Amino acid sequence: MQIPEFKPTEFFGVYTDDKNYYTQSLTKRGSVYGEKTYRLPGGIMYRQWDPYRSKLGASLHNGIKYWPFSKDTKVLYLGAASGTTTSHISDICKEGYIFAIEISPRPFVELLRLSSKRPNIFPILADARKITEYLHIVPQVDVVYQDIAQRDQAEIFHKNVNVFLKKGGYGIIMVKARSIDVVKDPEDIFDEVEDYLRDQGYKILQRLKLEPYEKDHAAIIIQK
Ligand SMILES: C[S@@+](CC[C@H](N)C(=O)[O-])C[C@H]1O[C@@H](n2cnc3c(N)ncnc32)[C@H](O)[C@@H]1O
């Protein structure tokens, strides 16, 4: 098997071979969600970041300008599912923490399994609308990341950013227009979400469409 030449990128903890993006695996075990892996002589393993499976991966391909992740970043992740994107953030923020909230027990079982091999992931089975369920566990964080396809996703995001995000910290919300309104033009919905977040006092830093990886989705990046 030909091993690509992995070069660091401007995004901390992310590598490229000029075609795909990769993270250096925190653990010696192989693939998390079926992604390609490459083990170098010496033991370092690179995991390919699939933009069709991870919206943060898609954001790398589509020109994200703000990358709030570093070695020891504390992240609150809302809607972690089985941990596809969480696993890459866990590779990047090796000495940080990811508090991973998921409401559905089925993917949560997989998330638990993942966290048993990755000490920087704290899985929490909870509804991200009910922050009192994890208020006693989650500290002030550097980043709030949300990928929840719900009609009230902007309100859920605000609720969490308001309580858990440090002043000056960054928030990334993956907006699924069709979950908010199936008939409205997605651009109008992205405008409405931005207006709502601006009204809460956050600075809108970037809006990034996720096509062709995700239809009618945008990543909106804010600063508190
Ligand atoms: C699109 S999937 C997330 C995929 C994941 N972020 C990734 O990239 O690996 C959305 C997840 O949000 C979860 N979810 C929906 N409503 C939620 C809520 N109120 N609180 C917490 N999780 C929720 C769903 O159960 C689902 O697993």
PDB file of N, CA, C and O and ligand atoms in Angstrom, residues 53-55 77-86 101-104 107 126-129 145 147-150 156, ligand 1:
ATOM      1  N   ARG A  53     -18.900  12.265   5.814  1.00  0.00           N
ATOM      2  CA  ARG A  53     -19.376  11.709   7.087  1.00  0.00           C
ATOM      3  C   ARG A  53     -19.281  12.710   8.236  1.00  0.00           C
ATOM      4  O   ARG A  53     -19.858  12.464   9.298  1.00  0.00           O
ATOM      5  N   SER A  54     -18.544  13.797   8.007  1.00  0.00           N
ATOM      6  CA  SER A  54     -18.326  14.750   9.091  1.00  0.00           C
ATOM      7  C   SER A  54     -18.416  16.175   8.538  1.00  0.00           C
ATOM      8  O   SER A  54     -17.680  16.538   7.616  1.00  0.00           O
ATOM      9  N   LYS A  55     -19.299  16.981   9.122  1.00  0.00           N
ATOM     10  CA  LYS A  55     -19.478  18.346   8.612  1.00  0.00           C
ATOM     11  C   LYS A  55     -18.260  19.218   8.922  1.00  0.00           C
ATOM     12  O   LYS A  55     -17.968  20.145   8.182  1.00  0.00           O
ATOM     13  N   TYR A  77     -19.577  19.478  22.874  1.00  0.00           N
ATOM     14  CA  TYR A  77     -20.049  18.976  21.581  1.00  0.00           C
ATOM     15  C   TYR A  77     -21.500  18.520  21.745  1.00  0.00           C
ATOM     16  O   TYR A  77     -21.777  17.578  22.485  1.00  0.00           O
ATOM     17  N   LEU A  78     -22.415  19.178  21.063  1.00  0.00           N
ATOM     18  CA  LEU A  78     -23.848  18.858  21.191  1.00  0.00           C
ATOM     19  C   LEU A  78     -24.294  18.045  19.980  1.00  0.00           C
ATOM     20  O   LEU A  78     -24.148  18.506  18.838  1.00  0.00           O
ATOM     21  N   GLY A  79     -24.805  16.855  20.219  1.00  0.00           N
ATOM     22  CA  GLY A  79     -25.232  15.975  19.124  1.00  0.00           C
ATOM     23  C   GLY A  79     -24.065  15.153  18.603  1.00  0.00           C
ATOM     24  O   GLY A  79     -23.766  15.143  17.414  1.00  0.00           O
ATOM     25  N   ALA A  80     -23.428  14.423  19.499  1.00  0.00           N
ATOM     26  CA  ALA A  80     -22.194  13.701  19.144  1.00  0.00           C
ATOM     27  C   ALA A  80     -22.463  12.415  18.369  1.00  0.00           C
ATOM     28  O   ALA A  80     -21.554  11.876  17.734  1.00  0.00           O
ATOM     29  N   ALA A  81     -23.685  11.907  18.433  1.00  0.00           N
ATOM     30  CA  ALA A  81     -24.038  10.617  17.810  1.00  0.00           C
ATOM     31  C   ALA A  81     -23.008   9.557  18.239  1.00  0.00           C
ATOM     32  O   ALA A  81     -22.635   9.506  19.420  1.00  0.00           O
ATOM     33  N   SER A  82     -22.510   8.749  17.309  1.00  0.00           N
ATOM     34  CA  SER A  82     -21.599   7.668  17.725  1.00  0.00           C
ATOM     35  C   SER A  82     -20.146   8.148  17.795  1.00  0.00           C
ATOM     36  O   SER A  82     -19.249   7.364  18.090  1.00  0.00           O
ATOM     37  N   GLY A  83     -19.899   9.414  17.456  1.00  0.00           N
ATOM     38  CA  GLY A  83     -18.562   9.973  17.695  1.00  0.00           C
ATOM     39  C   GLY A  83     -17.666  10.111  16.478  1.00  0.00           C
ATOM     40  O   GLY A  83     -16.452  10.255  16.622  1.00  0.00           O
ATOM     41  N   THR A  84     -18.248  10.124  15.278  1.00  0.00           N
ATOM     42  CA  THR A  84     -17.433  10.251  14.062  1.00  0.00           C
ATOM     43  C   THR A  84     -16.568  11.521  14.109  1.00  0.00           C
ATOM     44  O   THR A  84     -15.334  11.450  14.086  1.00  0.00           O
ATOM     45  N   THR A  85     -17.207  12.680  14.193  1.00  0.00           N
ATOM     46  CA  THR A  85     -16.457  13.943  14.242  1.00  0.00           C
ATOM     47  C   THR A  85     -15.732  14.085  15.573  1.00  0.00           C
ATOM     48  O   THR A  85     -14.584  14.545  15.622  1.00  0.00           O
ATOM     49  N   THR A  86     -16.394  13.659  16.646  1.00  0.00           N
ATOM     50  CA  THR A  86     -15.765  13.732  17.976  1.00  0.00           C
ATOM     51  C   THR A  86     -14.408  13.033  17.972  1.00  0.00           C
ATOM     52  O   THR A  86     -13.447  13.510  18.588  1.00  0.00           O
ATOM     53  N   ILE A 101     -22.374  15.479  24.233  1.00  0.00           N
ATOM     54  CA  ILE A 101     -23.777  15.290  24.616  1.00  0.00           C
ATOM     55  C   ILE A 101     -24.517  14.586  23.480  1.00  0.00           C
ATOM     56  O   ILE A 101     -24.443  15.009  22.321  1.00  0.00           O
ATOM     57  N   GLU A 102     -25.246  13.544  23.836  1.00  0.00           N
ATOM     58  CA  GLU A 102     -26.062  12.832  22.839  1.00  0.00           C
ATOM     59  C   GLU A 102     -27.349  12.370  23.525  1.00  0.00           C
ATOM     60  O   GLU A 102     -27.320  11.852  24.628  1.00  0.00           O
ATOM     61  N   ILE A 103     -28.467  12.568  22.821  1.00  0.00           N
ATOM     62  CA  ILE A 103     -29.780  12.251  23.429  1.00  0.00           C
ATOM     63  C   ILE A 103     -30.211  10.811  23.192  1.00  0.00           C
ATOM     64  O   ILE A 103     -30.964  10.237  23.976  1.00  0.00           O
ATOM     65  N   SER A 104     -29.709  10.231  22.103  1.00  0.00           N
ATOM     66  CA  SER A 104     -30.261   8.942  21.682  1.00  0.00           C
ATOM     67  C   SER A 104     -29.403   7.783  22.206  1.00  0.00           C
ATOM     68  O   SER A 104     -28.198   7.711  21.942  1.00  0.00           O
ATOM     69  N   PRO A 107     -26.838   5.435  19.425  1.00  0.00           N
ATOM     70  CA  PRO A 107     -25.474   5.885  19.115  1.00  0.00           C
ATOM     71  C   PRO A 107     -24.629   6.121  20.355  1.00  0.00           C
ATOM     72  O   PRO A 107     -23.399   6.002  20.314  1.00  0.00           O
ATOM     73  N   ALA A 126     -27.824  12.973  27.365  1.00  0.00           N
ATOM     74  CA  ALA A 126     -28.694  14.065  27.828  1.00  0.00           C
ATOM     75  C   ALA A 126     -29.309  14.789  26.636  1.00  0.00           C
ATOM     76  O   ALA A 126     -28.839  14.682  25.504  1.00  0.00           O
ATOM     77  N   ASP A 127     -30.356  15.548  26.949  1.00  0.00           N
ATOM     78  CA  ASP A 127     -31.001  16.421  25.967  1.00  0.00           C
ATOM     79  C   ASP A 127     -30.310  17.787  26.055  1.00  0.00           C
ATOM     80  O   ASP A 127     -30.278  18.393  27.146  1.00  0.00           O
ATOM     81  N   ALA A 128     -29.761  18.256  24.941  1.00  0.00           N
ATOM     82  CA  ALA A 128     -29.034  19.528  24.944  1.00  0.00           C
ATOM     83  C   ALA A 128     -29.933  20.725  25.231  1.00  0.00           C
ATOM     84  O   ALA A 128     -29.449  21.847  25.425  1.00  0.00           O
ATOM     85  N   ARG A 129     -31.259  20.503  25.268  1.00  0.00           N
ATOM     86  CA  ARG A 129     -32.189  21.580  25.653  1.00  0.00           C
ATOM     87  C   ARG A 129     -32.222  21.745  27.171  1.00  0.00           C
ATOM     88  O   ARG A 129     -32.644  22.772  27.676  1.00  0.00           O
ATOM     89  N   TYR A 145     -19.580  23.278  19.936  1.00  0.00           N
ATOM     90  CA  TYR A 145     -19.810  22.775  18.580  1.00  0.00           C
ATOM     91  C   TYR A 145     -21.167  22.076  18.597  1.00  0.00           C
ATOM     92  O   TYR A 145     -21.425  21.250  19.471  1.00  0.00           O
ATOM     93  N   ASP A 147     -24.140  19.976  16.273  1.00  0.00           N
ATOM     94  CA  ASP A 147     -24.630  19.337  15.048  1.00  0.00           C
ATOM     95  C   ASP A 147     -25.907  18.577  15.406  1.00  0.00           C
ATOM     96  O   ASP A 147     -25.895  17.367  15.590  1.00  0.00           O
ATOM     97  N   ILE A 148     -26.989  19.353  15.564  1.00  0.00           N
ATOM     98  CA  ILE A 148     -28.276  18.780  15.973  1.00  0.00           C
ATOM     99  C   ILE A 148     -29.320  19.220  14.958  1.00  0.00           C
ATOM    100  O   ILE A 148     -29.553  20.415  14.797  1.00  0.00           O
ATOM    101  N   ALA A 149     -29.911  18.266  14.266  1.00  0.00           N
ATOM    102  CA  ALA A 149     -30.890  18.620  13.237  1.00  0.00           C
ATOM    103  C   ALA A 149     -32.272  18.729  13.872  1.00  0.00           C
ATOM    104  O   ALA A 149     -33.074  17.800  13.817  1.00  0.00           O
ATOM    105  N   GLN A 150     -32.517  19.862  14.528  1.00  0.00           N
ATOM    106  CA  GLN A 150     -33.819  20.091  15.170  1.00  0.00           C
ATOM    107  C   GLN A 150     -34.320  21.464  14.755  1.00  0.00           C
ATOM    108  O   GLN A 150     -33.523  22.369  14.478  1.00  0.00           O
ATOM    109  N   ILE A 156     -31.228  26.054  20.978  1.00  0.00           N
ATOM    110  CA  ILE A 156     -30.441  25.089  21.776  1.00  0.00           C
ATOM    111  C   ILE A 156     -28.983  25.553  21.837  1.00  0.00           C
ATOM    112  O   ILE A 156     -28.341  25.534  22.886  1.00  0.00           O
TER     113      ILE A 156
HETATM  114  C1  LIG B   1     -26.360  14.645  12.465  1.00  0.00           C
HETATM  115  S1  LIG B   1     -26.237  13.663  13.887  1.00  0.00           S
HETATM  116  C2  LIG B   1     -24.656  14.065  14.534  1.00  0.00           C
HETATM  117  C3  LIG B   1     -23.451  13.514  13.803  1.00  0.00           C
HETATM  118  C4  LIG B   1     -22.185  13.836  14.561  1.00  0.00           C
HETATM  119  N1  LIG B   1     -22.155  15.210  14.958  1.00  0.00           N
HETATM  120  C5  LIG B   1     -20.916  13.575  13.780  1.00  0.00           C
HETATM  121  O1  LIG B   1     -20.520  14.389  12.951  1.00  0.00           O
HETATM  122  O2  LIG B   1     -20.282  12.554  14.042  1.00  0.00           O
HETATM  123  C6  LIG B   1     -27.282  14.527  15.003  1.00  0.00           C
HETATM  124  C7  LIG B   1     -27.320  13.920  16.400  1.00  0.00           C
HETATM  125  O3  LIG B   1     -27.972  14.825  17.272  1.00  0.00           O
HETATM  126  C8  LIG B   1     -28.686  14.083  18.241  1.00  0.00           C
HETATM  127  N2  LIG B   1     -29.688  14.962  18.876  1.00  0.00           N
HETATM  128  C9  LIG B   1     -30.867  15.403  18.343  1.00  0.00           C
HETATM  129  N3  LIG B   1     -31.514  16.183  19.235  1.00  0.00           N
HETATM  130  C10 LIG B   1     -30.716  16.268  20.329  1.00  0.00           C
HETATM  131  C11 LIG B   1     -30.834  16.932  21.581  1.00  0.00           C
HETATM  132  N4  LIG B   1     -31.902  17.680  21.872  1.00  0.00           N
HETATM  133  N5  LIG B   1     -29.838  16.789  22.477  1.00  0.00           N
HETATM  134  C12 LIG B   1     -28.748  16.032  22.199  1.00  0.00           C
HETATM  135  N6  LIG B   1     -28.580  15.365  21.034  1.00  0.00           N
HETATM  136  C13 LIG B   1     -29.555  15.488  20.106  1.00  0.00           C
HETATM  137  C14 LIG B   1     -29.280  12.935  17.405  1.00  0.00           C
HETATM  138  O4  LIG B   1     -29.671  11.866  18.244  1.00  0.00           O
HETATM  139  C15 LIG B   1     -28.128  12.618  16.462  1.00  0.00           C
HETATM  140  O5  LIG B   1     -27.325  11.580  16.970  1.00  0.00           O
END
